[in-house]
XYZ file of C-alpha atoms in Angstrom:
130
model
C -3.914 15.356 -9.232
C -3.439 18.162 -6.700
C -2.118 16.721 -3.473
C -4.945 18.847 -1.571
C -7.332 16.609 -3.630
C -5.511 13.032 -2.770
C -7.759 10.251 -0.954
C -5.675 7.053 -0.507
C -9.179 5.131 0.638
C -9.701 1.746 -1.249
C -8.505 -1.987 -1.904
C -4.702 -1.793 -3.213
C -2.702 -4.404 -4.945
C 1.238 -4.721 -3.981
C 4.651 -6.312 -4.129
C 7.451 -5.988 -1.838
C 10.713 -6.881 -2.497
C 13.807 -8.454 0.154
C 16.991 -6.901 -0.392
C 18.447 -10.271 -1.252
C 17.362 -12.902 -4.007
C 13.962 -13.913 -2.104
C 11.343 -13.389 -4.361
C 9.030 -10.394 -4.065
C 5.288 -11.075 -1.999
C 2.277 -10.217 -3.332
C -0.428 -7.926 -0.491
C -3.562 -6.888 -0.692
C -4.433 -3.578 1.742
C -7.625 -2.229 2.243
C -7.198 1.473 3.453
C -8.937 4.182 4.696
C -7.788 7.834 4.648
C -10.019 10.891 6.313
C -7.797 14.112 6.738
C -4.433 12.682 5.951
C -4.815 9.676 8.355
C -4.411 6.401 7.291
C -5.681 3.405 8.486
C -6.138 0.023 7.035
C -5.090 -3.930 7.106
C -3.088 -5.782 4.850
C -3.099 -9.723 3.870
C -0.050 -11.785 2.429
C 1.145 -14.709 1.417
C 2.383 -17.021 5.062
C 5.531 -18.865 5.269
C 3.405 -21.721 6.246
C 1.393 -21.612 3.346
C -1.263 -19.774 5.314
C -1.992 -16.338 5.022
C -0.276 -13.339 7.339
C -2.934 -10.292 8.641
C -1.326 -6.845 9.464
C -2.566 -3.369 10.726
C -1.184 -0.428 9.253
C -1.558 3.158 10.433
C 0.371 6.139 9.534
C -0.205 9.942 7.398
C -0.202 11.463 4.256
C 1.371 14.575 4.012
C 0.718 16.034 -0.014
C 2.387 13.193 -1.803
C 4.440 11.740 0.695
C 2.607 8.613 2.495
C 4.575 7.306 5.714
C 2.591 3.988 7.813
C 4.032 1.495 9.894
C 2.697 -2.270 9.180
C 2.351 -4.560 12.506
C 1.618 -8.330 12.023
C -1.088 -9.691 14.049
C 1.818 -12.261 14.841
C 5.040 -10.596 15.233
C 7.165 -13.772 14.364
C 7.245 -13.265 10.873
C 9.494 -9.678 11.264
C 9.585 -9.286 14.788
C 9.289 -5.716 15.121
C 6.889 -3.019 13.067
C 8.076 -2.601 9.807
C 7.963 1.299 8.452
C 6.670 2.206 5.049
C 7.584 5.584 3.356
C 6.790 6.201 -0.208
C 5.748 8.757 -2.770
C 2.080 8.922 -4.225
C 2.389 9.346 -7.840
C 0.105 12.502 -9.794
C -2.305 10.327 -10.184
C -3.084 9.391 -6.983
C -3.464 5.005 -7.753
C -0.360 4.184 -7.186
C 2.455 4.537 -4.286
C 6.202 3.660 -4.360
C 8.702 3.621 -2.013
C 10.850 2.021 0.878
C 9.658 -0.530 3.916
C 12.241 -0.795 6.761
C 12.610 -3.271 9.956
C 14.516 -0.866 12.220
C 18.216 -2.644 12.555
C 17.217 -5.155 10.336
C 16.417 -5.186 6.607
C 14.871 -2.601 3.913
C 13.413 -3.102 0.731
C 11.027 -1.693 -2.342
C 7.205 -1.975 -2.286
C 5.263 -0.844 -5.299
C 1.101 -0.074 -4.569
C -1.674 0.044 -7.244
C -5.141 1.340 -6.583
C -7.583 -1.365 -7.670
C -10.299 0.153 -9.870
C -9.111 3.938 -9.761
C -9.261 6.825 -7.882
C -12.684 7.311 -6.039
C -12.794 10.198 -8.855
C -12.155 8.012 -11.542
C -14.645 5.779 -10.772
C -17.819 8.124 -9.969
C -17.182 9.579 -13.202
C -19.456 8.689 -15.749
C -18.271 6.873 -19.179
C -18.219 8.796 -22.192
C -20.888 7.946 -24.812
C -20.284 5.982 -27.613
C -20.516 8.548 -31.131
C -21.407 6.795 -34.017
C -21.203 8.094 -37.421
């Protein structure tokens, strides 16, 4: 897909990953993209059992997707943690690198839920029977 035709809108499906031997956490992030801006909210798994909210904002720029995540409660990273990854061709699924500045780093891995809005306003091929 042509980055000029990318839309990032919809309901993703992630993992994150510490740089040590905690296990990854599982998000869910609704986002919503309209001229390269990015805007959305993210839910996780809580330390407490409970769940975590975030806000994300950031930019796409062809392929290259840059957002910073901010708990609605800062305790659980105390800063604004900075996600830069790399759309891949086509277009459902983003990979890269989250940051706390002075802190930690790790992996995240996204995957559109259902498709690109492309793939899933286009009509299903008819069955051909012989």
């Amino acid at each position: 897909m042509a980055a000029a035709d990318l839309d990032l809108s919809g309901r993703w499906s992630g993992l994150y990953n510490y740089p040590h031997s905690m296990p990854p956490t599982p998000f869910e992030a609704e986002i919503r993209e309209q001229g390269g801006l990015i805007a959305g909210e993210t839910i996780e798994p809580g330390h407490d059992g409970g769940t975590m909210h975030a806000m994300i904002s950031g930019r796409r720029a062809g392929h290259d997707v840059h957002f910073v995540k901010t708990y609605d409660d800062l305790l659980p990273a105390g800063a604004p943690i900075d996600y830069r990854g790399t759309v891949a061709e086509g277009g459902d699924e983003i990979e890269g690198r989250w940051t706390i500045a002075g802190s930690w780093s790790g992996t995240f891995l996204m995957i559109r839920e259902g498709g690109s809005k492309e793939e899933a306003a286009a009509p299903e091929a008819a069955e051909i029977r012989l």
